[in-house]
Amino acid sequence: MTNSPTLIVMIGLPARGKTYMSKKLTRYLNWIGVPTKVFNLGVYRREAVQSYKSYDFFRHDNKEAMKIRKQCALVALEDVKAYVTEDGGQIAVFDATNTTRERRDLILNFAKENAYKVFFVESVCDDPEVIAANILVGAECS
């Protein structure tokens, strides 16, 4: 079991540095020879719902949007599986907020079914200036 693939699961509120850390970690691990790839759920979501331009998509009482978000997570996890089984990946970084117990349970069950090791990494930032700067950078890159 020592060579089982690893799933690093980022956790944190928006604009807290999850994607930044995911990219830096992935770059380093690839540099030292460990095949690693980031799976950013925002990319999957944007592909799935190009027409949704409202913050209502992120409301917890929006059942349709919650179903779409869960489906995006499942598609991303299937891509993780393909990366590990077909492309020789050793580490996958699942980059999303992952703030709900339901989402983390979904990920844990997926990892257990596929015999992956799991690390949860929470990015916490409560500095309003840093958060505001992260939001601006994110808006420029979107």
XYZ file of N, CA and C in Angstrom:
426
model
N 0.816 -1.198 0.000
C 0.000 0.000 0.000
C 0.860 1.262 0.000
N 2.180 1.126 0.127
C 3.033 2.305 0.198
C 3.062 3.070 -1.115
N 2.809 2.412 -2.228
C 2.832 3.089 -3.517
C 1.451 3.511 -3.990
N 0.475 3.497 -3.103
C -0.862 3.893 -3.530
C -0.876 5.383 -3.838
N -1.672 5.779 -4.820
C -1.743 7.187 -5.205
C -2.239 8.054 -4.049
N -1.906 9.316 -4.124
C -2.288 10.265 -3.082
C -3.199 11.331 -3.657
N -4.252 11.622 -2.926
C -5.178 12.692 -3.276
C -5.046 13.782 -2.225
N -4.583 14.947 -2.648
C -4.497 16.106 -1.760
C -5.743 16.939 -2.006
N -6.519 17.145 -0.957
C -7.797 17.845 -1.064
C -7.666 19.209 -0.403
N -7.783 20.243 -1.207
C -7.729 21.601 -0.675
C -9.082 21.955 -0.062
N -9.044 22.710 1.027
C -10.260 23.167 1.699
C -10.076 24.630 2.063
N -11.131 25.411 1.876
C -11.086 26.804 2.308
C -12.095 27.645 1.568
N -12.382 28.781 2.155
C -13.315 29.713 1.539
C -12.709 30.306 0.272
N -13.529 30.891 -0.588
C -12.996 31.522 -1.803
C -11.964 32.610 -1.475
N -11.006 32.757 -2.358
C -9.972 33.802 -2.287
C -9.067 33.646 -1.068
N -8.803 32.416 -0.670
C -7.933 32.167 0.480
C -6.599 31.541 0.090
N -6.341 31.364 -1.208
C -5.044 30.885 -1.653
C -4.962 29.409 -1.999
N -6.092 28.734 -2.090
C -6.080 27.294 -2.394
C -5.455 27.006 -3.755
N -5.874 27.732 -4.762
C -5.356 27.492 -6.111
C -3.878 27.849 -6.192
N -3.488 28.936 -5.560
C -2.080 29.337 -5.532
C -1.230 28.224 -4.913
N -1.659 27.735 -3.749
C -0.909 26.664 -3.084
C -0.914 25.389 -3.915
N -2.045 25.085 -4.545
C -2.142 23.885 -5.385
C -1.128 23.928 -6.514
N -1.057 25.070 -7.175
C -0.129 25.214 -8.307
C 1.324 25.156 -7.857
N 1.640 25.834 -6.754
C 3.022 25.829 -6.258
C 3.445 24.425 -5.818
N 2.577 23.741 -5.097
C 2.879 22.384 -4.647
C 3.061 21.443 -5.833
N 2.170 21.544 -6.805
C 2.247 20.695 -7.996
C 3.527 20.965 -8.777
N 3.871 22.229 -8.911
C 5.101 22.583 -9.628
C 6.322 21.972 -8.933
N 6.368 22.084 -7.612
C 7.496 21.534 -6.866
C 7.558 20.012 -6.982
N 6.429 19.350 -6.766
C 6.428 17.886 -6.817
C 6.824 17.364 -8.197
N 6.349 18.009 -9.246
C 6.774 17.613 -10.593
C 8.266 17.858 -10.780
N 8.776 18.943 -10.230
C 10.192 19.288 -10.351
C 11.082 18.226 -9.710
N 10.616 17.657 -8.579
C 11.424 16.614 -7.928
C 11.116 15.222 -8.475
N 10.283 15.158 -9.508
C 10.051 13.892 -10.195
C 8.825 13.111 -9.766
N 7.913 13.741 -9.049
C 6.688 13.062 -8.623
C 5.548 13.539 -9.519
N 5.046 12.683 -10.402
C 3.977 13.098 -11.319
C 2.734 13.573 -10.550
N 2.434 14.856 -10.709
C 1.364 15.504 -9.952
C 0.569 16.407 -10.878
N -0.731 16.488 -10.642
C -1.593 17.339 -11.463
C -2.687 17.951 -10.593
N -3.026 19.207 -10.904
C -4.113 19.904 -10.216
C -5.416 19.677 -10.979
N -6.466 19.400 -10.233
C -7.818 19.292 -10.786
C -8.643 20.392 -10.127
N -8.760 21.521 -10.839
C -9.449 22.691 -10.302
C -10.926 22.609 -10.640
N -11.755 22.496 -9.621
C -13.184 22.318 -9.837
C -13.820 23.526 -10.514
N -13.250 24.703 -10.330
C -13.774 25.896 -10.994
C -13.737 25.771 -12.507
N -12.714 25.126 -13.030
C -12.615 24.909 -14.476
C -13.756 24.015 -14.944
N -14.013 22.950 -14.214
C -15.110 22.033 -14.565
C -16.454 22.756 -14.490
N -16.626 23.557 -13.445
C -17.886 24.278 -13.262
C -18.120 25.273 -14.401
N -17.080 26.018 -14.753
C -17.232 27.008 -15.834
C -17.557 26.336 -17.162
N -16.987 25.175 -17.416
C -17.304 24.437 -18.642
C -18.744 23.942 -18.630
N -19.232 23.548 -17.457
C -20.578 22.978 -17.356
C -21.674 24.034 -17.426
N -21.409 25.213 -16.930
C -22.469 26.235 -16.830
C -21.978 27.592 -17.321
N -21.668 27.657 -18.573
C -21.198 28.918 -19.141
C -22.275 29.990 -19.122
N -23.536 29.578 -19.063
C -24.624 30.548 -19.130
C -25.007 31.111 -17.762
N -24.578 30.466 -16.679
C -24.934 30.932 -15.326
C -24.042 32.112 -14.966
N -24.585 33.309 -14.890
C -23.784 34.492 -14.569
C -24.212 35.112 -13.240
N -24.845 34.339 -12.383
C -25.407 34.870 -11.153
C -24.781 34.190 -9.944
N -24.684 34.932 -8.861
C -24.194 34.350 -7.614
C -25.181 33.334 -7.044
N -26.404 33.328 -7.580
C -27.396 32.350 -7.134
C -26.901 30.921 -7.327
N -25.968 30.736 -8.242
C -25.427 29.401 -8.501
C -24.775 28.814 -7.250
N -24.275 29.672 -6.371
C -23.542 29.209 -5.194
C -24.395 29.155 -3.929
N -25.671 29.465 -4.055
C -26.560 29.409 -2.891
C -26.848 27.957 -2.520
N -26.888 27.682 -1.219
C -27.139 26.312 -0.750
C -28.584 25.885 -0.932
N -29.480 26.839 -1.170
C -30.881 26.469 -1.391
C -31.218 26.345 -2.878
N -30.222 26.490 -3.742
C -30.410 26.336 -5.183
C -30.147 24.864 -5.531
N -31.212 24.069 -5.512
C -31.087 22.616 -5.697
C -30.501 22.244 -7.057
N -30.933 22.949 -8.107
C -30.411 22.665 -9.450
C -28.905 22.902 -9.496
N -28.474 24.024 -8.945
C -27.047 24.351 -8.953
C -26.252 23.369 -8.099
N -26.812 22.962 -6.978
C -26.116 21.989 -6.124
C -25.918 20.663 -6.859
N -26.916 20.271 -7.627
C -26.809 19.041 -8.418
C -25.706 19.180 -9.474
N -25.651 20.336 -10.130
C -24.619 20.581 -11.146
C -23.238 20.590 -10.501
N -23.107 21.253 -9.354
C -21.810 21.313 -8.675
C -21.344 19.917 -8.261
N -22.267 19.089 -7.774
C -21.895 17.722 -7.391
C -21.467 16.927 -8.620
N -22.185 17.092 -9.726
C -21.831 16.389 -10.957
C -20.448 16.813 -11.441
N -20.135 18.097 -11.336
C -18.803 18.582 -11.720
C -17.731 17.925 -10.852
N -18.010 17.798 -9.553
C -17.052 17.151 -8.652
C -16.843 15.691 -9.043
N -17.922 15.007 -9.382
C -17.811 13.599 -9.787
C -17.009 13.448 -11.077
N -17.228 14.351 -12.028
C -16.467 14.314 -13.283
C -14.987 14.556 -12.995
N -14.697 15.529 -12.143
C -13.304 15.813 -11.792
C -12.659 14.609 -11.104
N -13.391 13.955 -10.219
C -12.842 12.779 -9.543
C -12.605 11.630 -10.520
N -13.458 11.484 -11.505
C -13.217 10.471 -12.542
C -11.964 10.819 -13.343
N -11.731 12.108 -13.574
C -10.500 12.530 -14.250
C -9.275 12.245 -13.380
N -9.422 12.417 -12.068
C -8.350 12.053 -11.140
C -8.019 10.570 -11.308
N -9.049 9.749 -11.320
C -8.862 8.297 -11.462
C -8.159 7.962 -12.781
N -8.584 8.604 -13.862
C -7.949 8.360 -15.162
C -6.488 8.802 -15.142
N -6.210 9.926 -14.517
C -4.837 10.427 -14.430
C -3.941 9.417 -13.703
N -4.454 8.864 -12.635
C -3.671 7.919 -11.835
C -3.538 6.569 -12.536
N -4.624 6.061 -13.097
C -4.593 4.708 -13.665
C -4.045 4.659 -15.084
N -4.308 5.694 -15.875
C -3.913 5.656 -17.287
C -2.662 6.479 -17.595
N -2.463 7.570 -16.868
C -1.358 8.475 -17.184
C -0.167 8.345 -16.243
N -0.258 7.453 -15.276
C 0.867 7.243 -14.368
C 1.029 8.298 -13.292
N -0.010 9.056 -13.033
C 0.069 10.072 -11.987
C 0.187 9.446 -10.612
N 0.922 10.114 -9.741
C 1.075 9.624 -8.366
C 0.308 10.479 -7.364
N 0.225 11.784 -7.654
C -0.474 12.695 -6.748
C -1.437 13.548 -7.551
N -2.666 13.639 -7.059
C -3.676 14.517 -7.651
C -4.076 15.536 -6.591
N -4.145 16.794 -6.997
C -4.555 17.862 -6.086
C -5.961 18.292 -6.488
N -6.920 18.070 -5.603
C -8.325 18.403 -5.856
C -8.577 19.792 -5.287
N -8.590 20.774 -6.180
C -8.637 22.190 -5.803
C -10.062 22.721 -5.886
N -10.697 22.856 -4.720
C -12.054 23.400 -4.618
C -12.262 23.831 -3.172
N -13.388 24.476 -2.890
C -13.626 24.903 -1.508
C -13.788 23.702 -0.583
N -14.536 22.698 -1.011
C -14.716 21.458 -0.242
C -15.087 21.728 1.214
N -15.962 22.701 1.425
C -16.284 23.131 2.786
C -17.411 22.345 3.436
N -18.170 21.584 2.666
C -19.289 20.860 3.277
C -18.877 19.440 3.655
N -19.499 18.950 4.695
C -19.255 17.567 5.126
C -19.625 16.596 4.005
N -20.721 16.900 3.302
C -21.165 16.031 2.206
C -20.084 15.904 1.135
N -19.472 17.030 0.754
C -18.423 16.994 -0.273
C -17.211 16.221 0.217
N -16.802 16.461 1.444
C -15.629 15.747 1.962
C -15.904 14.252 2.083
N -17.129 13.890 2.474
C -17.497 12.467 2.525
C -17.470 11.841 1.133
N -17.961 12.571 0.143
C -17.927 12.094 -1.242
C -16.482 11.798 -1.660
N -15.589 12.714 -1.342
C -14.180 12.557 -1.701
C -13.551 11.392 -0.934
N -13.833 11.303 0.355
C -13.286 10.200 1.157
C -13.765 8.844 0.657
N -15.035 8.739 0.319
C -15.562 7.477 -0.216
C -14.901 7.124 -1.540
N -14.718 8.120 -2.406
C -14.026 7.910 -3.677
C -12.607 7.395 -3.423
N -11.910 8.042 -2.502
C -10.531 7.650 -2.201
C -10.473 6.236 -1.623
N -11.406 5.914 -0.757
C -11.438 4.577 -0.148
C -11.703 3.510 -1.209
N -12.662 3.773 -2.102
C -12.990 2.821 -3.166
C -11.807 2.562 -4.090
N -10.945 3.560 -4.239
C -9.818 3.448 -5.160
C -8.477 3.244 -4.457
N -8.511 3.050 -3.143
C -7.299 2.808 -2.339
C -6.289 3.947 -2.453
N -6.773 5.189 -2.409
C -5.896 6.361 -2.433
C -5.645 6.837 -1.010
N -4.458 7.326 -0.780
C -4.187 8.047 0.460
C -4.787 9.444 0.295
N -5.256 10.027 1.388
C -5.891 11.346 1.315
C -5.256 12.284 2.333
N -4.953 13.496 1.869
C -4.516 14.572 2.756
C -5.443 15.752 2.542
N -6.003 16.242 3.615
C -6.803 17.460 3.543
C -5.907 18.622 3.952
N -5.878 19.658 3.127
C -5.077 20.845 3.411
C -6.018 22.039 3.427
N -6.129 22.676 4.594
C -7.022 23.824 4.708
C -6.221 25.113 4.624
N -6.682 26.005 3.767
C -6.073 27.317 3.625
C -6.949 28.325 4.363
N -6.391 28.919 5.413
C -7.134 29.877 6.229
C -6.462 31.236 6.107
N -7.253 32.231 5.786
C -6.761 33.606 5.724
C -7.883 34.513 6.204
N -7.590 35.334 7.201
C -8.607 36.263 7.688
C -8.151 37.719 7.592
N -7.109 37.961 6.810
C -6.630 39.323 6.581
C -7.425 39.940 5.437
N -8.255 40.950 5.721
C -9.118 41.533 4.682
C -8.351 42.082 3.477
N -7.154 42.607 3.702
C -6.372 43.153 2.585
C -5.893 42.043 1.654
N -5.458 40.941 2.216
C -5.004 39.808 1.403
C -6.181 39.219 0.633
N -7.305 39.076 1.307
C -8.494 38.527 0.643
C -8.919 39.426 -0.512
N -8.945 40.743 -0.283
C -9.331 41.688 -1.345
C -8.368 41.594 -2.523
N -7.070 41.492 -2.239
C -6.082 41.365 -3.318
C -6.285 40.057 -4.076
N -6.572 38.971 -3.364
C -6.813 37.678 -4.016
C -8.046 37.725 -4.907
N -9.078 38.420 -4.460
C -10.290 38.551 -5.272
C -9.984 39.300 -6.558
N -9.199 40.377 -6.454
C -8.841 41.145 -7.653
C -8.021 40.306 -8.624
N -7.056 39.567 -8.118
C -6.238 38.713 -8.980
C -7.105 37.647 -9.633
N -8.007 37.052 -8.869
C -8.904 36.032 -9.412
C -9.811 36.584 -10.492
N -10.302 37.799 -10.299
C -11.179 38.421 -11.292
C -10.418 38.728 -12.575
N -9.158 39.119 -12.451
C -8.346 39.420 -13.629
C -8.042 38.165 -14.433
N -7.891 37.037 -13.742
C -7.528 35.781 -14.402
C -8.732 35.040 -14.963
N -9.935 35.419 -14.562
C -11.135 34.692 -15.013
C -11.591 35.151 -16.368
